[in-house]
Short mmCIF file of C-alpha atoms in Angstrom, two decimals:
data_model
loop_
_atom_site.label_atom_id
_atom_site.label_comp_id
_atom_site.label_asym_id
_atom_site.label_seq_id
_atom_site.Cartn_x
_atom_site.Cartn_y
_atom_site.Cartn_z
CA MET A 1 -33.52 -0.63 7.89
CA THR A 2 -35.20 -3.72 9.44
CA LYS A 3 -35.74 -3.71 12.90
CA ALA A 4 -34.36 -6.50 15.52
CA ARG A 5 -36.54 -8.97 16.52
CA ILE A 6 -36.67 -9.71 20.50
CA PHE A 7 -38.72 -12.79 21.94
CA VAL A 8 -39.81 -11.44 25.76
CA VAL A 9 -40.92 -14.76 27.65
CA ASP A 10 -41.86 -15.07 31.47
CA ASN A 11 -44.38 -16.41 33.20
CA ASP A 12 -45.01 -13.25 34.81
CA ALA A 13 -47.57 -10.97 32.90
CA GLY A 14 -46.95 -7.64 34.14
CA MET A 15 -42.96 -8.11 33.59
CA VAL A 16 -43.57 -9.59 30.22
CA ALA A 17 -46.17 -6.22 29.25
CA MET A 18 -43.29 -3.91 30.87
CA LEU A 19 -40.51 -5.32 28.81
CA VAL A 20 -42.59 -5.39 25.64
CA ARG A 21 -43.39 -1.69 25.95
CA HIS A 22 -39.86 -0.84 26.96
CA LEU A 23 -38.33 -2.57 24.26
CA GLU A 24 -40.83 -1.23 21.59
CA GLY A 25 -39.71 2.12 22.76
CA GLU A 26 -36.01 1.36 21.84
CA GLY A 27 -37.43 0.93 18.22
CA TYR A 28 -37.65 -2.89 18.42
CA ASP A 29 -40.21 -5.52 16.94
CA VAL A 30 -41.02 -6.74 20.16
CA THR A 31 -42.96 -10.66 20.32
CA SER A 32 -43.75 -12.31 23.79
CA ALA A 33 -44.73 -15.68 25.53
CA THR A 34 -46.13 -15.97 29.16
CA ASP A 35 -46.41 -19.67 28.93
CA GLY A 36 -43.49 -22.24 28.25
CA ASP A 37 -45.19 -24.40 25.92
CA ALA A 38 -46.35 -21.57 23.82
CA ALA A 39 -42.44 -20.14 23.29
CA ARG A 40 -41.31 -23.39 22.24
CA ARG A 41 -43.81 -22.87 19.33
CA VAL A 42 -43.19 -19.68 18.65
CA LEU A 43 -39.71 -20.10 18.81
CA ALA A 44 -39.91 -23.15 16.15
CA ALA A 45 -42.10 -21.02 13.54
CA GLN A 46 -39.91 -17.43 13.56
CA THR A 47 -36.76 -16.18 14.09
CA PHE A 48 -35.42 -13.55 16.12
CA ASP A 49 -31.87 -12.04 17.00
CA VAL A 50 -32.28 -12.02 20.64
CA VAL A 51 -34.46 -14.12 23.13
CA LEU A 52 -34.92 -12.48 26.68
CA THR A 53 -36.29 -15.33 28.87
CA ASP A 54 -36.77 -15.93 32.51
CA LEU A 55 -34.76 -18.81 33.84
CA VAL A 56 -37.07 -20.44 36.16
CA MET A 57 -40.65 -21.26 34.92
CA ASP A 58 -43.33 -23.71 35.01
CA GLU A 59 -42.95 -26.44 33.21
CA VAL A 60 -40.46 -25.37 30.58
CA ASP A 61 -37.69 -23.57 31.50
CA GLY A 62 -35.31 -20.85 30.23
CA LEU A 63 -32.30 -23.77 29.61
CA THR A 64 -34.97 -25.56 27.48
CA LEU A 65 -35.50 -22.43 25.11
CA LEU A 66 -31.46 -21.83 25.12
CA LYS A 67 -31.15 -25.33 23.50
CA ASP A 68 -34.25 -24.61 21.23
CA ALA A 69 -32.81 -21.39 20.18
CA GLN A 70 -29.44 -23.14 19.80
CA ALA A 71 -30.84 -25.52 17.65
CA SER A 72 -32.43 -23.03 15.58
CA PRO A 73 -31.06 -22.01 12.08
CA SER A 74 -31.18 -18.24 13.05
CA ARG A 75 -28.91 -18.66 16.08
CA PRO A 76 -30.45 -16.03 18.35
CA ARG A 77 -28.67 -14.79 21.55
CA VAL A 78 -30.39 -15.77 24.19
CA LEU A 79 -30.21 -13.42 27.99
CA LEU A 80 -31.85 -15.23 30.61
CA MET A 81 -33.75 -13.31 33.61
CA THR A 82 -33.16 -14.83 37.25
CA ALA A 83 -33.56 -14.24 40.70
CA PHE A 84 -30.33 -13.92 42.88
CA GLY A 85 -30.91 -17.68 44.23
CA SER A 86 -30.65 -19.02 41.11
CA LEU A 87 -27.66 -17.11 39.97
CA GLU A 88 -25.32 -20.38 39.95
CA THR A 89 -28.20 -22.09 37.34
CA ALA A 90 -27.76 -18.58 35.29
CA ILE A 91 -23.43 -19.07 35.22
CA GLU A 92 -24.44 -22.77 34.17
CA ALA A 93 -26.20 -21.70 31.46
CA MET A 94 -23.57 -19.13 30.02
CA ARG A 95 -21.54 -22.25 29.89
CA GLU A 96 -24.01 -23.82 27.86
CA GLY A 97 -24.40 -21.15 25.37
CA ALA A 98 -26.56 -18.18 27.01
CA PHE A 99 -25.16 -14.76 25.62
CA ASP A 100 -25.33 -12.95 29.40
CA TYR A 101 -28.01 -13.00 32.41
CA LEU A 102 -29.78 -10.31 34.44
CA THR A 103 -30.27 -10.35 38.23
CA LYS A 104 -34.11 -9.54 38.93
CA PRO A 105 -34.85 -6.91 40.46
CA PHE A 106 -32.56 -4.86 37.42
CA ARG A 107 -33.27 -1.56 36.02
CA LEU A 108 -34.34 -0.96 32.29
CA ALA A 109 -31.52 0.91 31.47
CA GLN A 110 -29.46 -2.37 32.04
CA VAL A 111 -32.25 -4.34 29.91
CA THR A 112 -31.08 -2.09 26.94
CA VAL A 113 -27.56 -2.49 27.53
CA ALA A 114 -27.47 -6.19 27.83
CA VAL A 115 -29.74 -5.94 24.53
CA ARG A 116 -27.59 -4.02 22.29
CA ARG A 117 -24.45 -5.92 23.65
CA ALA A 118 -26.36 -9.41 22.25
CA LEU A 119 -27.27 -7.33 18.70
CA ASP A 120 -23.68 -6.26 18.49
CA ASP A 121 -22.47 -9.79 19.26
CA ARG A 122 -24.64 -11.19 16.75
CA ARG A 123 -23.66 -8.56 14.21
CA LEU A 124 -20.27 -8.87 14.25
CA ARG A 125 -20.30 -12.22 14.15
CA GLU A 126 -22.72 -12.77 11.41
CA GLU A 127 -19.98 -10.15 9.37
CA ASN A 128 -17.52 -12.46 10.37
CA ARG A 129 -18.94 -15.26 9.03
CA ARG A 130 -19.60 -13.25 5.55
CA LEU A 131 -15.95 -11.88 5.23
CA ARG A 132 -14.87 -15.87 6.09
CA GLU A 133 -16.94 -17.01 3.22
CA GLN A 134 -15.72 -14.15 1.03
CA VAL A 135 -12.18 -15.40 1.69
CA GLU A 136 -12.88 -18.94 0.99
CA ARG A 137 -14.46 -17.52 -2.17
CA LEU A 138 -11.94 -15.05 -3.09
CA TYR A 139 -8.78 -17.61 -1.94
CA GLY A 140 -10.07 -21.05 -2.27
CA VAL A 141 -8.35 -23.49 -4.37
CA GLU A 142 -11.53 -22.76 -6.94
CA GLN A 143 -9.72 -19.51 -7.54
CA LEU A 144 -7.00 -21.27 -8.70
CA VAL A 145 -7.66 -21.46 -12.47
CA GLY A 146 -6.46 -24.35 -14.90
CA THR A 147 -7.25 -27.50 -16.28
CA SER A 148 -3.50 -28.34 -16.80
CA ARG A 149 -2.23 -31.39 -15.50
CA ALA A 150 0.60 -29.13 -13.88
CA MET A 151 -2.05 -26.95 -12.29
CA ARG A 152 -4.08 -30.01 -11.14
CA ALA A 153 -0.88 -31.63 -9.15
CA VAL A 154 -0.55 -27.95 -7.25
CA VAL A 155 -4.43 -28.03 -6.23
CA GLU A 156 -3.89 -31.76 -5.05
CA GLN A 157 -1.18 -30.78 -3.18
CA ILE A 158 -2.97 -27.90 -1.66
CA ARG A 159 -5.83 -29.95 -0.40
CA ALA A 160 -3.27 -32.89 1.05
CA ILE A 161 -1.28 -30.30 3.10
CA ALA A 162 -3.88 -27.72 4.13
CA ALA A 163 -5.12 -29.36 6.99
CA THR A 164 -1.13 -29.69 8.46
CA ASP A 165 0.69 -26.95 9.82
CA ALA A 166 3.97 -27.83 7.98
CA ALA A 167 6.22 -25.11 6.96
CA VAL A 168 5.74 -24.51 2.85
CA LEU A 169 8.26 -23.10 0.41
CA LEU A 170 6.35 -21.87 -2.50
CA LEU A 171 8.91 -21.86 -5.96
CA GLY A 172 8.19 -19.95 -9.19
CA GLU A 173 8.60 -17.47 -11.59
CA SER A 174 7.43 -14.28 -10.41
CA GLY A 175 3.93 -13.48 -11.66
CA THR A 176 3.20 -17.67 -10.74
CA GLY A 177 0.17 -16.26 -8.22
CA LYS A 178 2.75 -17.41 -5.08
CA GLU A 179 0.53 -15.50 -2.80
CA LEU A 180 -2.74 -17.13 -4.08
CA VAL A 181 -1.62 -20.28 -3.51
CA ALA A 182 -0.66 -19.44 0.04
CA ARG A 183 -3.80 -17.78 0.78
CA ALA A 184 -5.59 -20.93 -0.75
CA ILE A 185 -3.59 -23.09 1.64
CA HIS A 186 -4.49 -20.66 4.84
CA GLY A 187 -8.11 -20.82 3.66
CA ASN A 188 -8.42 -24.44 3.56
CA SER A 189 -6.66 -25.09 6.82
CA ALA A 190 -7.98 -25.38 10.47
CA ARG A 191 -6.28 -21.71 10.69
CA ARG A 192 -8.43 -19.73 8.19
CA ASP A 193 -10.59 -18.05 11.22
CA GLY A 194 -6.83 -16.45 12.27
CA PRO A 195 -5.06 -13.86 10.37
CA PHE A 196 -3.31 -14.09 6.80
CA VAL A 197 -0.34 -11.49 7.10
CA PRO A 198 1.90 -11.32 4.22
CA VAL A 199 5.32 -9.71 4.29
CA ASN A 200 6.98 -8.98 1.39
CA CYS A 201 10.63 -9.55 2.37
CA ALA A 202 12.25 -7.17 -0.19
CA ALA A 203 10.64 -4.50 0.05
CA ILE A 204 11.15 -3.27 3.69
CA PRO A 205 14.87 -2.33 3.95
CA GLU A 206 17.11 -4.06 5.86
CA THR A 207 17.82 -1.93 8.78
CA LEU A 208 13.77 -1.97 9.52
CA LEU A 209 13.10 -5.69 8.66
CA GLU A 210 14.12 -7.27 12.15
CA SER A 211 11.96 -5.08 13.74
CA GLU A 212 8.69 -5.35 11.14
CA LEU A 213 9.24 -8.82 11.60
CA PHE A 214 10.00 -8.85 15.66
CA GLY A 215 8.50 -6.23 17.07
CA HIS A 216 10.34 -3.68 19.21
CA VAL A 217 9.92 -2.18 22.94
CA LYS A 218 10.18 1.52 23.23
CA GLY A 219 13.15 3.21 23.19
CA ALA A 220 14.78 -0.12 21.45
CA PHE A 221 16.51 2.17 18.78
CA THR A 222 16.50 5.81 17.64
CA GLY A 223 12.63 6.93 16.72
CA ALA A 224 11.06 4.07 18.57
CA ASP A 225 8.78 5.93 20.54
CA ARG A 226 6.50 3.57 21.37
CA PRO A 227 6.55 -0.07 21.16
CA ARG A 228 5.18 -2.33 17.95
CA ARG A 229 4.33 -5.69 17.67
CA GLY A 230 5.96 -7.23 14.97
CA LEU A 231 4.37 -9.42 12.02
CA PHE A 232 5.21 -12.52 13.77
CA ALA A 233 3.25 -11.97 16.74
CA GLU A 234 0.03 -10.29 14.34
CA ALA A 235 0.07 -13.61 12.81
CA THR A 236 -0.44 -15.54 16.13
CA GLY A 237 -3.42 -17.76 15.42
CA GLY A 238 -2.92 -18.02 11.50
CA THR A 239 -0.37 -17.84 8.62
CA LEU A 240 2.51 -15.55 8.21
CA PHE A 241 3.36 -15.45 4.76
CA LEU A 242 7.23 -14.49 3.89
CA ASP A 243 7.54 -13.45 0.16
CA GLU A 244 11.13 -12.92 -1.30
CA ILE A 245 12.18 -14.83 1.34
CA GLY A 246 15.29 -15.60 -0.91
CA ASP A 247 16.30 -12.03 -0.38
CA MET A 248 16.63 -11.98 3.13
CA PRO A 249 19.59 -10.73 4.63
CA LEU A 250 22.25 -13.48 5.77
CA ALA A 251 22.27 -11.81 9.48
CA LEU A 252 18.60 -12.33 9.55
CA GLN A 253 18.33 -15.48 8.40
CA ALA A 254 19.88 -16.61 11.18
CA LYS A 255 17.83 -14.85 13.55
CA LEU A 256 14.77 -16.32 11.94
CA LEU A 257 15.82 -19.94 11.93
CA ARG A 258 16.15 -19.34 15.60
CA VAL A 259 12.48 -18.38 15.81
CA LEU A 260 11.59 -20.97 13.85
CA GLN A 261 13.39 -23.62 16.02
CA ASP A 262 11.79 -22.03 19.41
CA LYS A 263 8.39 -20.85 18.36
CA ALA A 264 9.09 -17.89 20.22
CA VAL A 265 10.02 -14.12 19.56
CA ARG A 266 11.98 -11.82 21.41
CA PRO A 267 11.17 -8.18 20.16
CA VAL A 268 14.07 -5.68 19.29
CA GLY A 269 15.35 -4.45 22.34
CA GLY A 270 13.22 -6.64 24.68
CA SER A 271 14.17 -9.38 27.04
CA GLN A 272 10.47 -11.25 27.23
CA GLU A 273 9.71 -13.52 24.51
CA ILE A 274 6.48 -14.04 22.82
CA GLN A 275 5.24 -17.35 21.87
CA LEU A 276 4.10 -18.04 18.86
CA ASP A 277 1.16 -20.43 17.43
CA LEU A 278 1.62 -19.94 13.75
CA ARG A 279 2.02 -21.49 10.20
CA VAL A 280 5.12 -20.60 7.95
CA ILE A 281 4.82 -20.52 4.43
CA SER A 282 7.60 -18.77 2.31
CA ALA A 283 8.22 -18.07 -1.42
CA THR A 284 10.53 -16.73 -3.61
CA ASN A 285 11.43 -16.84 -7.12
CA ARG A 286 15.01 -17.11 -7.01
CA ASP A 287 16.90 -20.88 -7.10
CA VAL A 288 17.34 -21.07 -3.33
CA ALA A 289 19.28 -24.32 -3.68
CA ALA A 290 21.81 -22.96 -5.85
CA ASP A 291 22.11 -19.83 -3.12
CA VAL A 292 22.59 -22.52 -0.37
CA GLY A 293 25.19 -24.16 -2.63
CA GLU A 294 27.23 -20.53 -3.02
CA GLY A 295 27.22 -19.46 0.70
CA ARG A 296 23.84 -17.25 -0.13
CA PHE A 297 21.55 -19.05 1.92
CA ARG A 298 22.00 -20.80 5.02
CA GLU A 299 20.99 -24.71 4.29
CA ASP A 300 19.61 -25.23 7.87
CA LEU A 301 16.87 -22.40 7.07
CA TYR A 302 16.16 -23.31 3.76
CA TYR A 303 15.29 -27.19 5.19
CA ARG A 304 13.36 -25.91 8.29
CA LEU A 305 10.93 -23.53 5.54
CA ALA A 306 11.08 -26.24 2.68
CA VAL A 307 9.36 -28.87 4.89
CA ILE A 308 6.72 -29.17 1.94
CA PRO A 309 8.29 -27.47 -1.42
CA ILE A 310 5.65 -26.81 -4.14
CA ARG A 311 6.74 -25.08 -7.35
CA LEU A 312 4.62 -23.34 -9.53
CA PRO A 313 4.50 -23.78 -13.00
CA SER A 314 5.19 -20.71 -15.58
CA LEU A 315 2.35 -19.65 -17.76
CA ARG A 316 4.46 -21.58 -20.80
CA GLU A 317 4.29 -24.64 -19.11
CA ARG A 318 0.68 -24.95 -19.17
CA PRO A 319 -0.45 -22.97 -22.37
CA ASP A 320 -3.72 -24.48 -22.48
CA ASP A 321 -5.01 -22.65 -19.33
CA VAL A 322 -4.23 -19.21 -21.22
CA PRO A 323 -7.62 -19.09 -22.90
CA LEU A 324 -9.59 -20.24 -19.49
CA LEU A 325 -7.34 -17.78 -17.40
CA ALA A 326 -8.10 -14.71 -20.02
CA ARG A 327 -11.99 -15.51 -19.80
CA HIS A 328 -11.62 -15.35 -16.05
CA PHE A 329 -9.67 -12.08 -15.79
CA LEU A 330 -12.44 -10.33 -18.79
CA ASN A 331 -15.26 -11.40 -16.44
CA ARG A 332 -13.86 -10.39 -13.46
CA ALA A 333 -12.24 -6.71 -15.31
CA GLY A 334 -15.75 -5.95 -17.29
CA GLY A 335 -17.69 -6.65 -13.95
CA SER A 336 -15.50 -4.00 -11.88
CA ARG A 337 -16.01 -1.25 -14.97
CA GLY A 338 -20.12 -1.89 -15.34
CA ARG A 339 -19.29 -2.88 -18.92
CA ALA A 340 -19.98 -6.11 -20.61
CA ILE A 341 -17.55 -7.39 -23.40
CA ASP A 342 -18.60 -10.60 -24.75
CA GLY A 343 -15.20 -12.25 -25.24
CA PHE A 344 -12.18 -12.50 -27.70
CA THR A 345 -11.98 -12.83 -31.68
CA ASP A 346 -9.69 -16.24 -32.82
CA GLU A 347 -6.95 -14.21 -33.74
CA ALA A 348 -6.88 -12.20 -30.28
CA LEU A 349 -7.09 -16.07 -28.56
CA ASP A 350 -4.46 -17.17 -31.13
CA GLN A 351 -2.15 -14.46 -30.05
CA LEU A 352 -2.73 -15.38 -26.61
CA SER A 353 -1.70 -18.54 -26.61
CA ARG A 354 1.53 -17.68 -28.80
CA HIS A 355 2.82 -14.90 -26.64
CA ARG A 356 5.18 -16.48 -24.04
CA TRP A 357 4.46 -14.71 -21.21
CA PRO A 358 7.87 -13.56 -19.14
CA GLY A 359 5.82 -12.22 -16.69
CA ASN A 360 3.22 -15.01 -16.27
CA VAL A 361 -0.17 -15.42 -15.08
CA ARG A 362 0.27 -11.19 -13.27
CA GLU A 363 1.18 -10.47 -16.85
CA LEU A 364 -1.64 -11.89 -18.43
CA GLU A 365 -3.89 -10.37 -15.92
CA ASN A 366 -2.57 -6.61 -16.89
CA VAL A 367 -3.17 -7.38 -20.62
CA ILE A 368 -6.28 -8.48 -20.10
CA GLU A 369 -7.24 -5.72 -17.83
CA ARG A 370 -5.59 -2.98 -20.13
CA ALA A 371 -7.37 -4.67 -23.09
CA ALA A 372 -11.31 -4.51 -21.49
CA THR A 373 -10.34 -1.13 -20.47
CA LEU A 374 -9.69 -0.08 -24.57
CA ALA A 375 -11.76 -2.34 -26.58
CA ARG A 376 -14.02 -0.22 -28.30
CA GLY A 377 -16.62 -3.10 -29.34
CA PRO A 378 -18.14 -6.33 -27.66
CA LEU A 379 -14.64 -8.61 -28.82
CA ILE A 380 -11.07 -8.16 -27.94
CA THR A 381 -8.87 -7.87 -30.69
CA PRO A 382 -5.38 -8.22 -31.06
CA ALA A 383 -5.16 -4.16 -31.61
CA ASP A 384 -6.63 -3.92 -28.37
CA LEU A 385 -4.32 -6.67 -26.69
CA GLY A 386 -1.03 -4.54 -27.96
CA LEU A 387 1.04 -8.18 -28.01
CA GLU A 388 4.48 -8.36 -30.06
CA ILE A 389 4.57 -12.20 -31.33
CA ALA A 390 7.05 -13.02 -33.66
CA ALA A 391 5.76 -14.30 -36.83
CA PRO A 392 5.71 -17.99 -37.35
CA GLY A 393 8.32 -19.70 -39.49
CA PRO A 394 12.10 -20.47 -39.53
CA VAL A 395 14.28 -17.41 -37.85
CA GLU A 396 17.72 -16.75 -38.16
CA ALA A 397 19.36 -17.23 -34.44
CA ALA A 398 21.44 -14.38 -34.81
CA SER A 399 17.74 -12.28 -35.44
CA ARG A 400 16.20 -13.66 -32.07
CA PRO A 401 16.37 -11.57 -29.35
CA THR A 402 18.08 -12.74 -25.99
CA LEU A 403 16.29 -13.68 -22.85
CA ASN A 404 17.62 -10.70 -21.19
CA ALA A 405 16.83 -8.58 -24.35
CA LEU A 406 13.02 -9.80 -23.93
CA VAL A 407 13.06 -9.28 -19.95
CA ASP A 408 14.61 -5.60 -20.37
CA ARG A 409 12.03 -5.05 -23.30
CA TYR A 410 9.51 -5.75 -20.95
CA ILE A 411 10.28 -3.74 -17.85
CA ASP A 412 11.10 -0.80 -20.50
CA GLN A 413 7.21 -1.67 -21.07
CA VAL A 414 5.79 -1.94 -17.60
CA LEU A 415 8.03 1.03 -16.40
CA ALA A 416 6.48 3.09 -19.15
CA GLU A 417 2.84 1.92 -18.29
CA SER A 418 3.40 2.86 -14.83
CA GLY A 419 4.63 6.34 -15.72
CA GLY A 420 7.99 5.77 -14.45
CA ASP A 421 7.02 4.64 -10.75
CA LYS A 422 9.15 2.25 -9.71
CA GLN A 423 7.60 0.92 -6.51
CA ARG A 424 4.20 0.58 -8.86
CA ALA A 425 6.17 -1.15 -11.65
CA ALA A 426 7.71 -3.52 -9.14
CA ARG A 427 4.47 -4.69 -7.90
CA VAL A 428 3.30 -5.34 -11.48
CA LEU A 429 6.24 -7.39 -12.36
CA GLY A 430 6.97 -9.13 -8.76
CA ILE A 431 9.90 -8.22 -8.11
CA SER A 432 11.89 -5.93 -5.64
CA VAL A 433 12.56 -2.26 -6.39
CA ARG A 434 16.23 -3.19 -5.79
CA THR A 435 15.59 -6.22 -8.60
CA LEU A 436 14.25 -3.77 -11.26
CA GLN A 437 16.87 -0.67 -10.26
CA ARG A 438 19.12 -3.95 -11.07
CA ARG A 439 17.38 -4.60 -14.31
CA ALA A 440 16.22 -1.43 -15.81
CA ARG A 441 17.84 0.58 -18.16
CA PRO A 442 19.54 3.65 -17.59
CA GLU A 443 17.46 6.58 -19.01
#
């Protein structure tokens, strides 16, 4: 493991020698200087993790070195050493970005603790930066694969609204990538450094959903043996993604409306409100406008959630994107399995283009992942895909399966591939377990 690099600067050569011996004994790679001008040259030419510098020095002081360190690409943490009489200046330096200060005389154990804290802070911030970059790569608009006019329109909408805090309602069939779009909006917003908290409103039992969303105090109900922060509170500073919002019970819709109006939440059984600072993105595969007309969804909540509605196209509406998506999923699947598959045969691509994709992008991803696992050669063939494609040409209307029959057939297929596990099958299909139980044919 690479040693952490420490730069020690002080006009007092004895102090420098003592600190160098101590820090090298702690296992650090230590560089030192006893002259401010020399220290500036070293700082400009080398990279360090921590700079430990005296505050008051001849010609060049610690504040100047602090500014140099902040301008350095490596952005080292700066620890200031100061006499008691310069304490006020040291505190001002911390406001300017110094990490901490040590008041002379100090014990070497204090130096050890201060350096470790500075290194931990630097490591955590670097990890956060890498994670943020990774999230941006995973969930940026670039991950919304597609060159069709429909997808270009979606990407343009995301870029236009990401910087705002307006509520967004994503509308589209199951499997069209609603959570991916929600993450792209979050990842391109000013809230990108805050949490992204997804919740599937249909997957949580109705009796627990209120507690999950709003939290509860200890003793609020049987089994509430400890307080719980709700998902609204967890998402403060970031984005709350309410998936399958159309399945939320009416009684809870009224409470959700109040939270959105007041921008505050009261935990179940509690008397104190928690102020909220978050963005809400919701999604549904239902026809919410029809549900509003039939009294299954509150009209006032609908307009509160759908300040900006975005409709995501089904895969049938963007057939030109199918080959592009297939190659994208193949590259990802091949990389995760450590084996290279060169692509698809022309027949396989033709079959992919002619399939109706009732499960949309999620179904295509599953098909490609399975094909990448089963393929024996360098190219994926129709046999590897395992799709049933109707023969081209005129077909009698009576011989065509109904849409419900096709959906039932697909559900049966996913259930079989999931070994009868309804939770897993529901995740693949992008529907709730309750919906799956209603649609699944009796055994």
